[in-house]
mmCIF file of C-alpha atoms in Angstrom:
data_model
loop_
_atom_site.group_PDB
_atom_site.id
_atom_site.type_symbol
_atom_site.label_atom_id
_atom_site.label_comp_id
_atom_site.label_asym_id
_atom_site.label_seq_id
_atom_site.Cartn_x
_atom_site.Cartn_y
_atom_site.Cartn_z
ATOM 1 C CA UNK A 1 17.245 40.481 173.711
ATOM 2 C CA UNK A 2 15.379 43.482 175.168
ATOM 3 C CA UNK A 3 16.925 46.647 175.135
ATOM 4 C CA UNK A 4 18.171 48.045 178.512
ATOM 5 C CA UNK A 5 16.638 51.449 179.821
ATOM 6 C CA UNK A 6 18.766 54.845 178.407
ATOM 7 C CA UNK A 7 18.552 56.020 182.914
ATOM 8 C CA UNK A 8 19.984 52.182 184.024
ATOM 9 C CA UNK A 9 22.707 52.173 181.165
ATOM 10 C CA UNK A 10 24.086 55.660 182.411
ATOM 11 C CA UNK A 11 23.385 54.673 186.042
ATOM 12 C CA UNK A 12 20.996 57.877 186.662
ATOM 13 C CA UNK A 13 17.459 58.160 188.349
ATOM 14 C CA UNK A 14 14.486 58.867 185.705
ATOM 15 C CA UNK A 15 14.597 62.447 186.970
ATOM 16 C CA UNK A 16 18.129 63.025 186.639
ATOM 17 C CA UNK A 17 19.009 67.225 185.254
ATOM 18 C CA UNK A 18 20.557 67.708 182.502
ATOM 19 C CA UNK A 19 24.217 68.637 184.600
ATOM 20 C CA UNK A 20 23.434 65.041 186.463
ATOM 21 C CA UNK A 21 23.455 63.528 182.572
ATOM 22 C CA UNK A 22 26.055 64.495 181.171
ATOM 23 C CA UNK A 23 28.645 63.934 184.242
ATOM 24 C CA UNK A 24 27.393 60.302 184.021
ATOM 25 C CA UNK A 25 27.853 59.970 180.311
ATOM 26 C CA UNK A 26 31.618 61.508 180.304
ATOM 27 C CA UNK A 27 32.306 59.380 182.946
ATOM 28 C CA UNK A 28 31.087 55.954 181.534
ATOM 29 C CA UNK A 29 32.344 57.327 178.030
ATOM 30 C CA UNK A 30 35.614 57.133 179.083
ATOM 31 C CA UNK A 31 35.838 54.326 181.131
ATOM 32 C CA UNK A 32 34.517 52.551 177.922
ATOM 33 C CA UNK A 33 36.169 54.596 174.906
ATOM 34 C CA UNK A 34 37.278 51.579 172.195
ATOM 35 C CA UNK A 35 40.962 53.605 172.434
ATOM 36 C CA UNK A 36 41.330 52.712 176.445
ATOM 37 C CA UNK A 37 40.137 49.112 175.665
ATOM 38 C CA UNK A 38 41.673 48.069 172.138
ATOM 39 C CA UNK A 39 39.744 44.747 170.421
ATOM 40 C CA UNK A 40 37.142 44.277 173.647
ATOM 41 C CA UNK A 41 34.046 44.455 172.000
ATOM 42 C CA UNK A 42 32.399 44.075 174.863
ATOM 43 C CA UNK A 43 33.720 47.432 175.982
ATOM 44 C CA UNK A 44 32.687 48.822 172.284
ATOM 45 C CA UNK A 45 29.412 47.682 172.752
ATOM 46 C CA UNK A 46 28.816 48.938 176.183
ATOM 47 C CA UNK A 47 30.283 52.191 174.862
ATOM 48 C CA UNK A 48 27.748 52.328 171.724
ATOM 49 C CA UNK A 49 24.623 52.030 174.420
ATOM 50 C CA UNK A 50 26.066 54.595 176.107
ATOM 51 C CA UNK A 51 26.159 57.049 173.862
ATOM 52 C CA UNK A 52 22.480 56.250 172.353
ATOM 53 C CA UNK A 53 21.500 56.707 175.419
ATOM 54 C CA UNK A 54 22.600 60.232 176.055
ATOM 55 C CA UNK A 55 22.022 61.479 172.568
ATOM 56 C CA UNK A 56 17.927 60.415 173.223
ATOM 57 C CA UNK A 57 18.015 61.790 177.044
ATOM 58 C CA UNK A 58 20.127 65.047 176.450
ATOM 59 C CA UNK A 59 17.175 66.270 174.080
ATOM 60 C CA UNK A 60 14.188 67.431 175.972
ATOM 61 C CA UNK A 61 12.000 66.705 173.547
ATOM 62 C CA UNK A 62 13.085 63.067 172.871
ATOM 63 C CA UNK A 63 13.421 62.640 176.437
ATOM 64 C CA UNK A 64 9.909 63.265 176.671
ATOM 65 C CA UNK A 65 8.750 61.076 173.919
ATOM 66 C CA UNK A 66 11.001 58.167 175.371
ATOM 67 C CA UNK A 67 9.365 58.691 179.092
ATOM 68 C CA UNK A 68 6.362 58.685 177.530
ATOM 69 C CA UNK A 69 6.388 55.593 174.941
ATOM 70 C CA UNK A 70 9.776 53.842 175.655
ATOM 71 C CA UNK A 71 11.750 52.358 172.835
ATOM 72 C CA UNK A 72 8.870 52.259 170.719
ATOM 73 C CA UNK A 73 9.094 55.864 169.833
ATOM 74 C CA UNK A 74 12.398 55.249 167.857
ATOM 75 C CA UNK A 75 12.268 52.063 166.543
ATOM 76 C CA UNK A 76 12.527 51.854 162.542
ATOM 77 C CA UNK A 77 14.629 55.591 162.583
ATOM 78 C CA UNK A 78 16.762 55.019 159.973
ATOM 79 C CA UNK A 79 19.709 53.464 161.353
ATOM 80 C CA UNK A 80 20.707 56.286 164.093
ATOM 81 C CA UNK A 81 20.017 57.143 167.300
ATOM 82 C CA UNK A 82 17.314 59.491 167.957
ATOM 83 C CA UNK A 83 15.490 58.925 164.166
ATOM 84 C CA UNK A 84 11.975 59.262 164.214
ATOM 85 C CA UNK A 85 10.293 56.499 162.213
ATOM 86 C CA UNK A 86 7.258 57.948 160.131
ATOM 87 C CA UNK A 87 4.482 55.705 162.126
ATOM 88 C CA UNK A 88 5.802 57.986 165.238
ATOM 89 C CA UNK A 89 5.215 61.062 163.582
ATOM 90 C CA UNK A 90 1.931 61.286 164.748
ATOM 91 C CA UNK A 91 3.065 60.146 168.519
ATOM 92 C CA UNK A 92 5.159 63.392 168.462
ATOM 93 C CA UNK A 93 2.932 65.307 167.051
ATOM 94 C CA UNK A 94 0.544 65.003 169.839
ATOM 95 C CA UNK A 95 3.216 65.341 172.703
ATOM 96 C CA UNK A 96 4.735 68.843 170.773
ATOM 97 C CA UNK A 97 2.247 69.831 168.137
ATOM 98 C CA UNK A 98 0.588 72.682 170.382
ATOM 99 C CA UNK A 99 3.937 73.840 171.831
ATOM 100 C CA UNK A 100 5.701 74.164 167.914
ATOM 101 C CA UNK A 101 2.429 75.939 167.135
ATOM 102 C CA UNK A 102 1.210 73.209 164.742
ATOM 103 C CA UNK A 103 -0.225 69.903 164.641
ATOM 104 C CA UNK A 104 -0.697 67.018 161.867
ATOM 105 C CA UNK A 105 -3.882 66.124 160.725
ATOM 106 C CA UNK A 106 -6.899 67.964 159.755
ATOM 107 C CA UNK A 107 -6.140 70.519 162.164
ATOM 108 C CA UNK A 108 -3.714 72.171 162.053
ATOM 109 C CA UNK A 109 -2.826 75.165 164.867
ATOM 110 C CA UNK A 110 -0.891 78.202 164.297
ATOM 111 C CA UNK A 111 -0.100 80.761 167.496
ATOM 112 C CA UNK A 112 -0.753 83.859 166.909
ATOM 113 C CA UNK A 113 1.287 86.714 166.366
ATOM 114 C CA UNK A 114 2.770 88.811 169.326
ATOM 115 C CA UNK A 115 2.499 92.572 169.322
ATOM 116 C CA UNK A 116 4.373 95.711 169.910
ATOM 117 C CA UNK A 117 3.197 98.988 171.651
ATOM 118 C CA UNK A 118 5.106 102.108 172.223
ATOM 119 C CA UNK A 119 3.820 103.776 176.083
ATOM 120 C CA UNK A 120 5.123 107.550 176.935
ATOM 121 C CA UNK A 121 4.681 108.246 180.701
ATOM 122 C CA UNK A 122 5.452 111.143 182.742
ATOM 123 C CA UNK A 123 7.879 111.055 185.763
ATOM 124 C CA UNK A 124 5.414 111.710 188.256
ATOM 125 C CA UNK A 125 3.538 108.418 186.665
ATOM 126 C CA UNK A 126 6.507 106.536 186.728
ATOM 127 C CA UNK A 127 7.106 107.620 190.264
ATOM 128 C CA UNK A 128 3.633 106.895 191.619
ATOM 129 C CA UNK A 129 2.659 103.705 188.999
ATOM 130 C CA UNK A 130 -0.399 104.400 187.458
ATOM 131 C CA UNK A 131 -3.038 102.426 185.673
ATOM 132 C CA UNK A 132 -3.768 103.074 181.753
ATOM 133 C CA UNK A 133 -5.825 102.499 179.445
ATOM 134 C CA UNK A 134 -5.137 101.531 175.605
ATOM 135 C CA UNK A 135 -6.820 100.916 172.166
ATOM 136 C CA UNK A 136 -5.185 97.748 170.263
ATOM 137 C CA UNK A 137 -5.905 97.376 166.805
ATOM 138 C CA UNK A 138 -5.630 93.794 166.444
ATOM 139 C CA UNK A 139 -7.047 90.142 164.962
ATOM 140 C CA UNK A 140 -9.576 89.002 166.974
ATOM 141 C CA UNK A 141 -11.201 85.151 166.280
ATOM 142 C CA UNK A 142 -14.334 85.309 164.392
ATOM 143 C CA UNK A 143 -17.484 85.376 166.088
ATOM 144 C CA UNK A 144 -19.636 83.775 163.259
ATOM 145 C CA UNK A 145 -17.173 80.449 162.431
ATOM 146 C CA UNK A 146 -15.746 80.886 166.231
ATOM 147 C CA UNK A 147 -12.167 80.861 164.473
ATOM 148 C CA UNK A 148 -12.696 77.792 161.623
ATOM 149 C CA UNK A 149 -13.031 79.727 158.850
ATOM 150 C CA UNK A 150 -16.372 77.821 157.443
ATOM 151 C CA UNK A 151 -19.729 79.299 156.892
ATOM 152 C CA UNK A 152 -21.949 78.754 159.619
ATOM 153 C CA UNK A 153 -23.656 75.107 159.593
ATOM 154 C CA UNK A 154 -20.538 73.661 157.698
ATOM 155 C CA UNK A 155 -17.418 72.297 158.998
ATOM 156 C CA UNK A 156 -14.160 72.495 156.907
ATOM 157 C CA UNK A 157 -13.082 68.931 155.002
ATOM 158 C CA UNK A 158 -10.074 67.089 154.905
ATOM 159 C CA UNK A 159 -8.173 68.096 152.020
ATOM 160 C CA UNK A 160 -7.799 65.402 149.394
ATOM 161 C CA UNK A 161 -4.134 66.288 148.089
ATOM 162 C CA UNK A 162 -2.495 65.632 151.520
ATOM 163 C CA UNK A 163 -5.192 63.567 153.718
ATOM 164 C CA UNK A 164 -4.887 66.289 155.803
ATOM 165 C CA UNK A 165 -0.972 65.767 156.799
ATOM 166 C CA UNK A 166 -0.640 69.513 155.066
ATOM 167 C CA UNK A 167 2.196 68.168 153.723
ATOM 168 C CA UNK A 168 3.205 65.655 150.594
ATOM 169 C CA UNK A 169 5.918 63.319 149.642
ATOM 170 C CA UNK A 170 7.626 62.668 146.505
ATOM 171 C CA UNK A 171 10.157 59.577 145.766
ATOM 172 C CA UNK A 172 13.383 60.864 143.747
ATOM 173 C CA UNK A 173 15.430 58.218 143.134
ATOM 174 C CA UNK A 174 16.959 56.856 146.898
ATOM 175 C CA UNK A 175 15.006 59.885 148.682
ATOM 176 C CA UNK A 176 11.850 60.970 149.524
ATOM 177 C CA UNK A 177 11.348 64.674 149.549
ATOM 178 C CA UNK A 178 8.518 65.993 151.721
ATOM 179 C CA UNK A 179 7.073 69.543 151.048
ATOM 180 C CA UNK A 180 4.737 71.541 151.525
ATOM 181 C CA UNK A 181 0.767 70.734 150.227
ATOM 182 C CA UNK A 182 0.376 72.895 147.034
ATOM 183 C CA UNK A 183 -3.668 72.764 147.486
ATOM 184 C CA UNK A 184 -3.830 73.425 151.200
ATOM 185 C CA UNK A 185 -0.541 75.369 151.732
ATOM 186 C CA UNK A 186 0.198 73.221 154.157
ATOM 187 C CA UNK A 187 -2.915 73.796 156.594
ATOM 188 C CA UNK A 188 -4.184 70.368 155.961
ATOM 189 C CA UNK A 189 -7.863 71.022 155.054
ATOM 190 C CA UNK A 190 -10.330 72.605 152.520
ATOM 191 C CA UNK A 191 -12.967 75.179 152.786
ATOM 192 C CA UNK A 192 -15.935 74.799 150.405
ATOM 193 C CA UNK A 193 -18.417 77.243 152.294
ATOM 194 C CA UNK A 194 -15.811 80.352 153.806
ATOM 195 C CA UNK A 195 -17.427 82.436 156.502
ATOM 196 C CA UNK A 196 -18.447 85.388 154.913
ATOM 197 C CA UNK A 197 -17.512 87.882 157.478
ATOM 198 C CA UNK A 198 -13.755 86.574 158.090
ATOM 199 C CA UNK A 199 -13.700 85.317 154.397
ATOM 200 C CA UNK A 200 -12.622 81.949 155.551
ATOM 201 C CA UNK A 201 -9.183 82.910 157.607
ATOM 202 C CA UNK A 202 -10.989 82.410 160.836
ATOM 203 C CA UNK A 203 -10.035 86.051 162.222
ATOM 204 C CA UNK A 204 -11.305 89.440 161.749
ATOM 205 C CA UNK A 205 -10.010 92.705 163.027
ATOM 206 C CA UNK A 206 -10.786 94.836 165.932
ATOM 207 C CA UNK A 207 -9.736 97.197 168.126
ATOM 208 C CA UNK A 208 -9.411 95.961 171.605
ATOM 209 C CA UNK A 209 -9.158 98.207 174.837
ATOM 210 C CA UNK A 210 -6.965 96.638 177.788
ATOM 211 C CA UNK A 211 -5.789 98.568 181.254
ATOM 212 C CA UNK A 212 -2.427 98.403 181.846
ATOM 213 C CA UNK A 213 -0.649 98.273 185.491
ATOM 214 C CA UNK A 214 2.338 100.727 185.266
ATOM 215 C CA UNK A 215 4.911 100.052 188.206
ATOM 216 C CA UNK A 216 6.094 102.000 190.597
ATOM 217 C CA UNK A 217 9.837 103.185 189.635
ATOM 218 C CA UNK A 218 9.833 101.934 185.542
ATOM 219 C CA UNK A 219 12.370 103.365 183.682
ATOM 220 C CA UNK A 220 13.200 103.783 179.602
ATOM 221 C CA UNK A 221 12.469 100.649 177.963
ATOM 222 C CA UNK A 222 10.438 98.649 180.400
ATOM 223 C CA UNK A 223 8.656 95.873 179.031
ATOM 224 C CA UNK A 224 5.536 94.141 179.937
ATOM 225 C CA UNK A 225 3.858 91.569 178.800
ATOM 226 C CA UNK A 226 0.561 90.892 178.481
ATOM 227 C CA UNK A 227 0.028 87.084 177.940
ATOM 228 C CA UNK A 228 -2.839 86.145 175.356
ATOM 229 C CA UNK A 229 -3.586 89.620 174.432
ATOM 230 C CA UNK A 230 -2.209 89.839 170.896
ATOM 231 C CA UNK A 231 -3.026 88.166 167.884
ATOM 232 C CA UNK A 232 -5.565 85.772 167.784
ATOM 233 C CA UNK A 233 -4.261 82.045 166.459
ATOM 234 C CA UNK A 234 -5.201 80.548 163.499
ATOM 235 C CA UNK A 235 -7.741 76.957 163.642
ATOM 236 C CA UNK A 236 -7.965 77.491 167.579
ATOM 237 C CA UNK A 237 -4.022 77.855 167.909
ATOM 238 C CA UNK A 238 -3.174 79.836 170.956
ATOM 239 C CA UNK A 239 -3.087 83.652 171.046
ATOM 240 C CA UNK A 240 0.039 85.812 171.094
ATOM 241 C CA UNK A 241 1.222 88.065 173.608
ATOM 242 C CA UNK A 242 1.747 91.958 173.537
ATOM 243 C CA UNK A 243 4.478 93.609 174.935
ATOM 244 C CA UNK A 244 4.370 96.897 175.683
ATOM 245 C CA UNK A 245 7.471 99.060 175.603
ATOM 246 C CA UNK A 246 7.564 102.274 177.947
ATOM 247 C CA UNK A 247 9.462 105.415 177.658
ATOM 248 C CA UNK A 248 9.862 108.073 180.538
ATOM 249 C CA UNK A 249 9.317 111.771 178.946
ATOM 250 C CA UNK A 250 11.873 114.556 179.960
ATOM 251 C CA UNK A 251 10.730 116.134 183.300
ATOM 252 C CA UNK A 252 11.306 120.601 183.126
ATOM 253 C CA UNK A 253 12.970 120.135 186.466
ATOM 254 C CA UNK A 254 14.717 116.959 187.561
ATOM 255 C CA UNK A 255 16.849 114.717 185.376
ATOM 256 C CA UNK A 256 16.807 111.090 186.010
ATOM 257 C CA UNK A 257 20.186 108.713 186.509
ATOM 258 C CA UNK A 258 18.316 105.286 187.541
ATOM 259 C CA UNK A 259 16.991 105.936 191.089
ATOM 260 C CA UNK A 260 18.436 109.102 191.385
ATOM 261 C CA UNK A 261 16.995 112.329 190.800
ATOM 262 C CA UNK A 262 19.125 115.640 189.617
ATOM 263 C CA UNK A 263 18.187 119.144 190.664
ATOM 264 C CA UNK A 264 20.022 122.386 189.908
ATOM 265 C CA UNK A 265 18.491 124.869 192.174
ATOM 266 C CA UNK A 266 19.322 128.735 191.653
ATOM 267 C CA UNK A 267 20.314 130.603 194.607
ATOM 268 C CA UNK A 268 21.907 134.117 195.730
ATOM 269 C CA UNK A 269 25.102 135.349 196.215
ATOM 270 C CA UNK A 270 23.625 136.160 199.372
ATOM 271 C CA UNK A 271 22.504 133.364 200.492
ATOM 272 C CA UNK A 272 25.985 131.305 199.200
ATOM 273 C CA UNK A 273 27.922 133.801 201.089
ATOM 274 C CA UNK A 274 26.058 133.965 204.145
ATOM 275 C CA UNK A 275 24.143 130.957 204.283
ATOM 276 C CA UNK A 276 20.310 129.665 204.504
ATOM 277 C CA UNK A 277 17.712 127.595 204.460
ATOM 278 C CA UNK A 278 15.842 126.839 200.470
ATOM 279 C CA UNK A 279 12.662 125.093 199.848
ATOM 280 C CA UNK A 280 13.294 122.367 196.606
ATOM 281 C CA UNK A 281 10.257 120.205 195.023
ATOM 282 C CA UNK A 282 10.420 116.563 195.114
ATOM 283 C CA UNK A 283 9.740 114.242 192.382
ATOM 284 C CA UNK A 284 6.859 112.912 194.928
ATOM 285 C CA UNK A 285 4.952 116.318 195.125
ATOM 286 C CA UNK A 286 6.483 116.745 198.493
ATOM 287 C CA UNK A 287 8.598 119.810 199.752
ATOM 288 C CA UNK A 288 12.466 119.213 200.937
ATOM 289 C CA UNK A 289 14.219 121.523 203.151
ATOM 290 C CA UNK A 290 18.032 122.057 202.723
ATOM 291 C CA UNK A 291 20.176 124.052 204.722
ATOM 292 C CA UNK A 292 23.159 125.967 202.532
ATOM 293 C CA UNK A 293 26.093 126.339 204.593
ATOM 294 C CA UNK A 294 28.270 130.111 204.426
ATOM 295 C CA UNK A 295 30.479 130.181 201.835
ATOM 296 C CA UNK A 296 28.589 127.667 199.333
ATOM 297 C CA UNK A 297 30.472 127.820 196.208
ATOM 298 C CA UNK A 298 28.634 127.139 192.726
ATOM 299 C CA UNK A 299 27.958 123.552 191.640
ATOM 300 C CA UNK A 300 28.401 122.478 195.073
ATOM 301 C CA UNK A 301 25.506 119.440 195.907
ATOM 302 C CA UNK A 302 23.909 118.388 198.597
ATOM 303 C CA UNK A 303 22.591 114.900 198.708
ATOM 304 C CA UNK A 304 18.566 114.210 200.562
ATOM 305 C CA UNK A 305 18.367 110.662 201.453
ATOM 306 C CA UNK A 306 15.456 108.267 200.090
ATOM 307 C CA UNK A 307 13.586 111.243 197.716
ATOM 308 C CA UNK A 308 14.639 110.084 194.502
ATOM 309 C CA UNK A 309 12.906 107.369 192.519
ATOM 310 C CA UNK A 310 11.506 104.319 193.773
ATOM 311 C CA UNK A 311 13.264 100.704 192.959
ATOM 312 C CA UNK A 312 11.375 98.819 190.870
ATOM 313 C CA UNK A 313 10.022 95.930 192.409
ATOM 314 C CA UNK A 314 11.948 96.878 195.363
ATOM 315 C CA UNK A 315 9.327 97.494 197.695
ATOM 316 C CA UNK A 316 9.609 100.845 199.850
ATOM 317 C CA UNK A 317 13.639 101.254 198.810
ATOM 318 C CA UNK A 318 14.299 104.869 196.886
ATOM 319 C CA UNK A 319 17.116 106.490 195.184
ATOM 320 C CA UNK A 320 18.328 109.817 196.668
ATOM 321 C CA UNK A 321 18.050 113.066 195.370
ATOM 322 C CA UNK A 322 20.858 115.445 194.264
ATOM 323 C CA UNK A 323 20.500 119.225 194.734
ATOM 324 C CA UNK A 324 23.012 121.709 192.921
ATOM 325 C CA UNK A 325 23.874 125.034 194.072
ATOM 326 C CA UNK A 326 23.584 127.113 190.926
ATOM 327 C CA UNK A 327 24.915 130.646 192.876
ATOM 328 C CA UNK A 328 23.314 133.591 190.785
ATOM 329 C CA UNK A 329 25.376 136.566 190.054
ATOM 330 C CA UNK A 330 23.140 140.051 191.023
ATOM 331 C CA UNK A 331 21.618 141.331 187.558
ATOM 332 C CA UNK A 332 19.860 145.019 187.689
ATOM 333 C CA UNK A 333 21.800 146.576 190.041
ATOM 334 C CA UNK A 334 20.805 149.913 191.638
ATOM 335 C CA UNK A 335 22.924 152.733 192.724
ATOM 336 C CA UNK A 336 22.877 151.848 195.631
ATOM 337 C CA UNK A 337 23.686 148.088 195.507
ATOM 338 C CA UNK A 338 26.519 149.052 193.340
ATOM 339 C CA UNK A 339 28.370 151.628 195.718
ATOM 340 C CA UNK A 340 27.628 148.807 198.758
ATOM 341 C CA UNK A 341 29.405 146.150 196.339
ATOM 342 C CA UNK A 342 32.421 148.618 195.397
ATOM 343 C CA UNK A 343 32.768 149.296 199.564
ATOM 344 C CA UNK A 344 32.740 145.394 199.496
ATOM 345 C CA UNK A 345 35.727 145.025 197.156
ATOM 346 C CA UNK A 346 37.466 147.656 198.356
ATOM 347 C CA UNK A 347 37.371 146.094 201.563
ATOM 348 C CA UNK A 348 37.829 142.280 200.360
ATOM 349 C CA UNK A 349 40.695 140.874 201.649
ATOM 350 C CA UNK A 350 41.610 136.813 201.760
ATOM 351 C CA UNK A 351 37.423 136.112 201.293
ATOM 352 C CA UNK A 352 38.180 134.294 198.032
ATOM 353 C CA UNK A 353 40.814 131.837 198.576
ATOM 354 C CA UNK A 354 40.603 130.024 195.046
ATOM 355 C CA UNK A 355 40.690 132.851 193.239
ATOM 356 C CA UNK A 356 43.345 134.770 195.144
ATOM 357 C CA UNK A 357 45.265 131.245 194.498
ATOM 358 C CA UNK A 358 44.711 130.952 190.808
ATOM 359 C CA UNK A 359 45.734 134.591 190.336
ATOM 360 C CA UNK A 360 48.863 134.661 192.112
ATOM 361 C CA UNK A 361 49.870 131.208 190.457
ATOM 362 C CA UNK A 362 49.104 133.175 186.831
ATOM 363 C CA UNK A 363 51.461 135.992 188.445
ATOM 364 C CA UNK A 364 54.317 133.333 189.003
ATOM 365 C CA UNK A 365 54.132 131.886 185.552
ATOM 366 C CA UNK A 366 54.166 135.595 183.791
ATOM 367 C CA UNK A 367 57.092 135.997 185.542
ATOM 368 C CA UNK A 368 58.609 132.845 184.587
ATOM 369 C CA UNK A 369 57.941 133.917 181.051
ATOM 370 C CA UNK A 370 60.054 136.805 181.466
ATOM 371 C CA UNK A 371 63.356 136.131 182.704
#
């Protein structure tokens, strides 16, 4: 009797999700569970093609291989659901063998390695985006073999030990033990003739220049990736990617907190007491005017809308800026600055509230003290 379909014994369409799978198979699983229907074997049957089912459809890859070949592709698998026989080895090997970076046969592809670089940009650059230039050392595929590893005019051969499965077996007893070619090292072909300028490994190295698009609004550890660009594969396999890592250097006059921007600005007891308008830079180059209020105490910010950082990948949305008062205290005093100050004290009265109110609080507790 032909086996029924794994997507019409859980009751699913062939493009069911994964979610849509696994509802059907509880559900069926426990309608049919042998403990809800003790000594139908009907049930226990219907219950055993249920859960083949799911255990070949919940895996992507044997999902693929059964939407691609049918039953076929695990027939003879050793007793269990999902086995792959050996004469489908080379079935899955074809659907998977460039995505797991290797392949069976006489060719056998390896992806190359992806690479690491460490970027250091200024906060104007990460505030405008910039692109930059940089030097890769790297593997490159060989011009002279174009990546095969054999001499010009020569192809490489099958190797003998293996038949170019890069791989051998061994019987021990009830088992059969599989490893790795000893004569190949698993690569599944010989060289007789290596190229002489990558000495038969196919790649040679190089230092490669790329640009490289910095963003507007990047902060510390950014990453971006550069598909293809790192090292070249091995036998034609696909190349790996670089990422490159970014770090924003300390600015001498704004501090960062994500798309904020920090600025103490320094200003006179004059202008704290009596009030003003100061001129601060902007992270963008531009000028920002902000009016100090009388009686500005230190540490006291003031907040300018939109002129901090820009949001990455946020289009034309900014952080704010923050400025704080720093107030000054006179330095270099002449005579006559100093008499106008001691007119000023001996005048002051209620003009500095906080202190007059910490004072007379320390006055109270002295006086606690005593009695």
């Amino acid at each position: 009797m032909a086996k029924a379909d794994f997507y019409e014994t859980l009751g699913v369409e062939r493009d069911a999700t994964p979610d849509q799978l696994k509802s059907a198979y509880r559900k069926l699983a426990k309608k049919f569970h042998p403990d809800r229907n003790p000594g139908d074997a009907d049930a226990e049957h219907r219950f055993k093609e249920i859960s083949e089912s799911y255990e070949i459809l919940k895996d992507p890859q044997k999902r693929a291989a059964y939407d691609q070949y049918g039953h076929a592709a695990f027939e003879n698998g050793g007793g269990h659901p999902g086995g792959f026989s050996s004469s489908f080895a080379d079935v899955f090997d074809d659907l998977f063998g460039d995505f797991m970076g290797t392949r069976r046969g006489g060719d056998r592809h390896t992806r190359g390695a992806d690479l690491r670089y460490d970027m250091e940009v200024s906060l104007e650059d990460a505030f405008r985006g910039k692109q930059a230039s940089v030097v890769i050392p790297t593997s490159v595929m060989c011009d002279d073999c174009s990546g095969s590893g054999a001499k010009a005019g020569t192809r490489p051969t099958t190797c003998t030990t293996c038949s170019g499965h890069g791989s051998v077996r061994a019987q021990q007893g009830f088992f059969t033990v599989e490893r790795t070619c000893p004569t190949c090292n698993g690569v599944g072909r010989a060289i007789k003739d290596p190229c002489p300028k990558c000495r038969g490994g196919g790649r040679t190295q190089k230092e490669k220049a790329l640009s490289v698009t910095i963003p507007r609004g990047v902060e510390d550890g950014t990453r971006i990736r550069l598909a293809g660009e790192g090292e070249a594969g091995l036998n034609g396999g696909q190349s790996g990617d670089l990422y490159i890592f970014l770090s924003v250097s300390p600015h001498h006059l704004f501090q960062r907190d994500g798309v904020n921007i920090y600025c103490r600005v320094p200003i006179s007891m004059v202008t704290a007491v009596l009030g003003g308008q100061i001129e601060v830079p902007t992270v963008g180059g531009a000028r920002a005017r902000v009016t100090i209020p009388q009686g500005t105490q230190n540490g006291r910010q003031f907040r300018l809308k939109s002129k901090g950082m820009p949001v990455l990948q946020g289009g034309e949305r900014y952080g704010d800026m923050l400025i704080q008062a720093m107030v000054e205290t006179p330095v270099n005093l002449s005579k006559r600055q100093k008499e106008l100050l001691e007119e000023f004290q001996e005048e002051d009265g209620g003009t500095s509230p906080e202190s007059e109110g910490f004072f007379a609080k320390v006055k109270e507790l002295w006086e606690d003290l005593k009695e």
